PDB file of C-alpha atoms in Angstrom:
ATOM      1  CA  MET A   1      91.280  61.651  54.122  1.00 72.00           C
ATOM      2  CA  ALA A   2      91.968  57.922  53.974  1.00 85.00           C
ATOM      3  CA  ASN A   3      91.081  55.603  56.823  1.00 89.00           C
ATOM      4  CA  ILE A   4      93.648  54.150  59.217  1.00 90.00           C
ATOM      5  CA  TYR A   5      93.918  50.886  57.259  1.00 89.00           C
ATOM      6  CA  GLU A   6      94.549  52.600  53.934  1.00 89.00           C
ATOM      7  CA  ILE A   7      97.188  54.854  55.500  1.00 90.00           C
ATOM      8  CA  THR A   8      98.899  51.929  57.235  1.00 91.00           C
ATOM      9  CA  ASN A   9      98.943  49.897  54.006  1.00 89.00           C
ATOM     10  CA  GLN A  10     100.933  52.704  52.316  1.00 88.00           C
ATOM     11  CA  PHE A  11     104.032  51.902  54.406  1.00 90.00           C
ATOM     12  CA  PRO A  12     104.793  48.425  53.014  1.00 90.00           C
ATOM     13  CA  PHE A  13     103.665  49.550  49.539  1.00 88.00           C
ATOM     14  CA  LEU A  14     106.105  52.478  49.514  1.00 87.00           C
ATOM     15  CA  LYS A  15     108.924  50.319  50.911  1.00 87.00           C
ATOM     16  CA  ASN A  16     108.342  47.756  48.156  1.00 86.00           C
ATOM     17  CA  LEU A  17     108.431  50.487  45.509  1.00 86.00           C
ATOM     18  CA  GLU A  18     111.708  51.773  46.931  1.00 85.00           C
ATOM     19  CA  GLU A  19     113.261  48.294  47.116  1.00 86.00           C
ATOM     20  CA  SER A  20     112.210  47.487  43.555  1.00 86.00           C
ATOM     21  CA  GLY A  21     113.757  50.742  42.323  1.00 85.00           C
ATOM     22  CA  GLU A  22     110.505  52.138  40.914  1.00 86.00           C
ATOM     23  CA  ILE A  23     110.942  55.310  42.978  1.00 87.00           C
ATOM     24  CA  SER A  24     114.025  56.926  44.448  1.00 87.00           C
ATOM     25  CA  GLU A  25     114.939  56.643  48.102  1.00 85.00           C
ATOM     26  CA  GLU A  26     114.352  60.371  48.531  1.00 89.00           C
ATOM     27  CA  ASP A  27     110.856  60.198  46.997  1.00 88.00           C
ATOM     28  CA  ALA A  28     110.038  57.137  49.117  1.00 87.00           C
ATOM     29  CA  ARG A  29     111.138  58.919  52.294  1.00 88.00           C
ATOM     30  CA  ALA A  30     109.083  61.987  51.384  1.00 91.00           C
ATOM     31  CA  ALA A  31     106.034  59.818  50.716  1.00 90.00           C
ATOM     32  CA  LEU A  32     106.611  57.905  53.984  1.00 90.00           C
ATOM     33  CA  ASP A  33     106.856  61.201  55.884  1.00 91.00           C
ATOM     34  CA  VAL A  34     103.511  62.287  54.416  1.00 92.00           C
ATOM     35  CA  ALA A  35     101.998  58.905  55.312  1.00 91.00           C
ATOM     36  CA  LYS A  36     103.371  59.212  58.871  1.00 93.00           C
ATOM     37  CA  GLU A  37     101.855  62.683  59.178  1.00 93.00           C
ATOM     38  CA  ASP A  38      98.489  61.432  57.867  1.00 92.00           C
ATOM     39  CA  LEU A  39      98.677  58.511  60.301  1.00 94.00           C
ATOM     40  CA  ALA A  40      99.470  60.865  63.206  1.00 94.00           C
ATOM     41  CA  TYR A  41      96.407  63.000  62.385  1.00 93.00           C
ATOM     42  CA  LYS A  42      94.213  59.916  62.074  1.00 94.00           C
ATOM     43  CA  LEU A  43      95.546  58.453  65.340  1.00 94.00           C
ATOM     44  CA  GLU A  44      94.888  61.758  67.096  1.00 95.00           C
ATOM     45  CA  ASP A  45      91.284  61.648  65.862  1.00 94.00           C
ATOM     46  CA  TYR A  46      90.947  58.054  67.092  1.00 95.00           C
ATOM     47  CA  CYS A  47      92.355  59.080  70.497  1.00 96.00           C
ATOM     48  CA  LYS A  48      89.849  61.947  70.751  1.00 96.00           C
ATOM     49  CA  VAL A  49      86.960  59.611  69.984  1.00 96.00           C
ATOM     50  CA  ILE A  50      88.301  57.052  72.472  1.00 96.00           C
ATOM     51  CA  LYS A  51      88.524  59.705  75.213  1.00 96.00           C
ATOM     52  CA  ASN A  52      84.945  60.820  74.492  1.00 97.00           C
ATOM     53  CA  LEU A  53      83.702  57.229  74.605  1.00 97.00           C
ATOM     54  CA  GLU A  54      85.634  56.571  77.837  1.00 95.00           C
ATOM     55  CA  THR A  55      83.960  59.627  79.382  1.00 96.00           C
ATOM     56  CA  GLU A  56      80.547  58.352  78.286  1.00 97.00           C
ATOM     57  CA  VAL A  57      81.317  54.882  79.677  1.00 97.00           C
ATOM     58  CA  SER A  58      82.391  56.422  82.986  1.00 96.00           C
ATOM     59  CA  GLY A  59      79.143  58.387  83.167  1.00 96.00           C
ATOM     60  CA  LEU A  60      77.128  55.284  82.337  1.00 97.00           C
ATOM     61  CA  LYS A  61      78.947  53.292  85.029  1.00 97.00           C
ATOM     62  CA  SER A  62      78.217  55.928  87.671  1.00 96.00           C
ATOM     63  CA  GLU A  63      74.573  56.007  86.555  1.00 97.00           C
ATOM     64  CA  GLU A  64      74.461  52.186  86.771  1.00 97.00           C
ATOM     65  CA  THR A  65      75.838  52.416  90.308  1.00 96.00           C
ATOM     66  CA  ARG A  66      73.307  55.081  91.282  1.00 97.00           C
ATOM     67  CA  LEU A  67      70.419  53.092  89.821  1.00 98.00           C
ATOM     68  CA  ALA A  68      71.641  49.866  91.462  1.00 97.00           C
ATOM     69  CA  GLU A  69      71.705  51.634  94.833  1.00 97.00           C
ATOM     70  CA  ARG A  70      68.131  52.878  94.288  1.00 98.00           C
ATOM     71  CA  ARG A  71      67.048  49.372  93.262  1.00 98.00           C
ATOM     72  CA  ARG A  72      68.664  47.836  96.364  1.00 98.00           C
ATOM     73  CA  ALA A  73      66.983  50.418  98.605  1.00 98.00           C
ATOM     74  CA  LYS A  74      63.579  49.597  97.108  1.00 98.00           C
ATOM     75  CA  GLU A  75      64.237  45.846  97.358  1.00 97.00           C
ATOM     76  CA  ASN A  76      65.170  46.305 101.028  1.00 98.00           C
ATOM     77  CA  ALA A  77      61.967  48.300 101.616  1.00 98.00           C
ATOM     78  CA  ILE A  78      59.963  45.478 100.013  1.00 96.00           C
ATOM     79  CA  GLU A  79      61.647  42.876 102.232  1.00 95.00           C
ATOM     80  CA  ARG A  80      61.034  44.970 105.379  1.00 97.00           C
ATOM     81  CA  MET A  81      57.361  45.394 104.486  1.00 96.00           C
ATOM     82  CA  LYS A  82      56.933  41.677 103.697  1.00 95.00           C
ATOM     83  CA  SER A  83      58.621  40.831 106.985  1.00 94.00           C
ATOM     84  CA  ALA A  84      56.238  43.180 108.826  1.00 96.00           C
ATOM     85  CA  ILE A  85      53.219  41.539 107.142  1.00 95.00           C
ATOM     86  CA  LYS A  86      54.479  38.060 108.043  1.00 94.00           C
ATOM     87  CA  TRP A  87      55.164  39.131 111.615  1.00 95.00           C
ATOM     88  CA  ALA A  88      51.648  40.634 111.865  1.00 95.00           C
ATOM     89  CA  LEU A  89      50.031  37.424 110.601  1.00 94.00           C
ATOM     90  CA  GLU A  90      52.088  35.182 112.879  1.00 93.00           C
ATOM     91  CA  THR A  91      51.538  37.428 115.905  1.00 95.00           C
ATOM     92  CA  SER A  92      47.784  37.571 115.318  1.00 95.00           C
ATOM     93  CA  GLY A  93      47.607  33.806 114.861  1.00 94.00           C
ATOM     94  CA  GLU A  94      45.938  34.212 111.470  1.00 93.00           C
ATOM     95  CA  LYS A  95      47.087  32.211 108.440  1.00 92.00           C
ATOM     96  CA  LYS A  96      45.148  34.192 105.827  1.00 93.00           C
ATOM     97  CA  ILE A  97      43.571  37.642 105.822  1.00 94.00           C
ATOM     98  CA  PRO A  98      41.688  39.225 102.902  1.00 93.00           C
ATOM     99  CA  CYS A  99      42.510  42.931 102.677  1.00 92.00           C
ATOM    100  CA  GLY A 100      40.734  44.865  99.936  1.00 90.00           C
ATOM    101  CA  THR A 101      42.016  43.774  96.546  1.00 92.00           C
ATOM    102  CA  PHE A 102      44.698  41.566  98.101  1.00 94.00           C
ATOM    103  CA  THR A 103      44.841  38.504 100.299  1.00 94.00           C
ATOM    104  CA  VAL A 104      47.863  37.895 102.469  1.00 94.00           C
ATOM    105  CA  ALA A 105      48.679  34.450 103.774  1.00 94.00           C
ATOM    106  CA  VAL A 106      51.477  32.578 105.511  1.00 93.00           C
ATOM    107  CA  GLN A 107      52.118  29.070 104.260  1.00 92.00           C
ATOM    108  CA  ASN A 108      54.741  26.401 104.807  1.00 91.00           C
ATOM    109  CA  ASN A 109      57.580  26.154 102.323  1.00 91.00           C
ATOM    110  CA  PRO A 110      58.822  22.787 101.018  1.00 91.00           C
ATOM    111  CA  GLN A 111      61.171  21.037 103.425  1.00 88.00           C
ATOM    112  CA  SER A 112      64.871  21.689 102.948  1.00 89.00           C
ATOM    113  CA  CYS A 113      67.995  19.870 104.043  1.00 90.00           C
ATOM    114  CA  VAL A 114      70.420  21.527 106.454  1.00 86.00           C
ATOM    115  CA  ILE A 115      73.951  20.062 106.661  1.00 89.00           C
ATOM    116  CA  ASP A 116      75.009  19.658 110.309  1.00 90.00           C
ATOM    117  CA  LEU A 117      78.453  18.044 109.862  1.00 88.00           C
ATOM    118  CA  SER A 118      81.496  18.730 107.694  1.00 91.00           C
ATOM    119  CA  ILE A 119      81.611  17.436 104.122  1.00 89.00           C
ATOM    120  CA  ALA A 120      84.081  14.711 105.167  1.00 89.00           C
ATOM    121  CA  ASP A 121      81.368  13.109 107.336  1.00 90.00           C
ATOM    122  CA  ILE A 122      78.816  12.872 104.512  1.00 91.00           C
ATOM    123  CA  PRO A 123      78.592   9.567 102.577  1.00 88.00           C
ATOM    124  CA  ALA A 124      80.098   9.641  99.081  1.00 89.00           C
ATOM    125  CA  LYS A 125      76.779   8.934  97.348  1.00 91.00           C
ATOM    126  CA  TYR A 126      75.608  12.439  98.333  1.00 91.00           C
ATOM    127  CA  LEU A 127      78.680  14.198  96.980  1.00 92.00           C
ATOM    128  CA  ILE A 128      78.775  15.617  93.451  1.00 93.00           C
ATOM    129  CA  PRO A 129      82.087  15.008  91.670  1.00 91.00           C
ATOM    130  CA  GLN A 130      83.507  18.100  89.986  1.00 91.00           C
ATOM    131  CA  GLU A 131      86.172  18.729  87.370  1.00 93.00           C
ATOM    132  CA  PRO A 132      89.460  19.902  88.873  1.00 92.00           C
ATOM    133  CA  LYS A 133      90.370  23.534  88.244  1.00 93.00           C
ATOM    134  CA  VAL A 134      93.818  24.980  87.651  1.00 93.00           C
ATOM    135  CA  ASP A 135      94.987  27.672  90.068  1.00 92.00           C
ATOM    136  CA  LYS A 136      96.443  29.950  87.385  1.00 93.00           C
ATOM    137  CA  LYS A 137      97.654  32.572  89.858  1.00 94.00           C
ATOM    138  CA  LEU A 138      99.722  30.046  91.798  1.00 92.00           C
ATOM    139  CA  LEU A 139     101.031  28.488  88.564  1.00 91.00           C
ATOM    140  CA  LEU A 140     102.046  31.929  87.241  1.00 92.00           C
ATOM    141  CA  GLU A 141     103.876  32.734  90.488  1.00 91.00           C
ATOM    142  CA  ASP A 142     105.745  29.407  90.379  1.00 90.00           C
ATOM    143  CA  LEU A 143     106.687  29.824  86.696  1.00 90.00           C
ATOM    144  CA  LYS A 144     107.979  33.339  87.353  1.00 91.00           C
ATOM    145  CA  ALA A 145     109.885  32.262  90.462  1.00 91.00           C
ATOM    146  CA  SER A 146     111.528  29.195  88.930  1.00 89.00           C
ATOM    147  CA  GLY A 147     112.192  30.601  85.463  1.00 82.00           C
ATOM    148  CA  GLU A 148     111.971  27.031  84.158  1.00 82.00           C
ATOM    149  CA  GLN A 149     109.994  25.768  81.191  1.00 81.00           C
ATOM    150  CA  VAL A 150     107.419  23.079  81.917  1.00 86.00           C
ATOM    151  CA  ALA A 151     105.497  20.884  79.483  1.00 86.00           C
ATOM    152  CA  TYR A 152     102.042  21.827  80.777  1.00 88.00           C
ATOM    153  CA  ALA A 153     102.346  25.657  80.836  1.00 90.00           C
ATOM    154  CA  HIS A 154     104.417  28.575  79.636  1.00 89.00           C
ATOM    155  CA  LEU A 155     104.726  32.287  80.289  1.00 90.00           C
ATOM    156  CA  GLU A 156     103.263  34.606  77.664  1.00 90.00           C
ATOM    157  CA  GLN A 157     103.813  38.334  77.278  1.00 88.00           C
ATOM    158  CA  THR A 158     101.126  40.301  75.452  1.00 89.00           C
ATOM    159  CA  THR A 159     100.916  44.004  74.662  1.00 84.00           C
ATOM    160  CA  SER A 160      98.283  46.633  75.273  1.00 80.00           C
ATOM    161  CA  LEU A 161      97.666  50.135  74.036  1.00 73.00           C
ATOM    162  CA  ARG A 162      98.062  53.136  76.353  1.00 76.00           C
ATOM    163  CA  ILE A 163      96.760  56.562  75.433  1.00 69.00           C
ATOM    164  CA  ARG A 164      98.127  59.380  77.548  1.00 69.00           C
TER     165      ARG A 164
END
């Protein structure tokens, strides 16, 4: 059987043959009916494959979620254990303890800056200028509400495929 592109290309070809008078209207309609039937079978096959792939994707997503939850649980266990080690070192007053094949130590991190006031109170030389961003949701709402055309934006309607 032909692929979806070959089947689809038969429609304009058959219409051109009919318009040019090379085949009768009855023969063209019969050929178009066959092409439509072939296309329906091919589309059904595509839909079956799509449904199978969607099922696989759904299974993969749930597995990703399950694995992410396991990863987070292990990361949390690591953080709890590190916190317990740090607490033990700080409580004992020790900065460094060799323990078998490992050595654990508490050290100072580099200093960091903590902002105590609002951004309006900070001198301009410490502020990073940023490009303005368009609030597309608000713009869409306003365009829909007003129904007017504006020079800087327009409404666009696209289509999507639904398989039921």
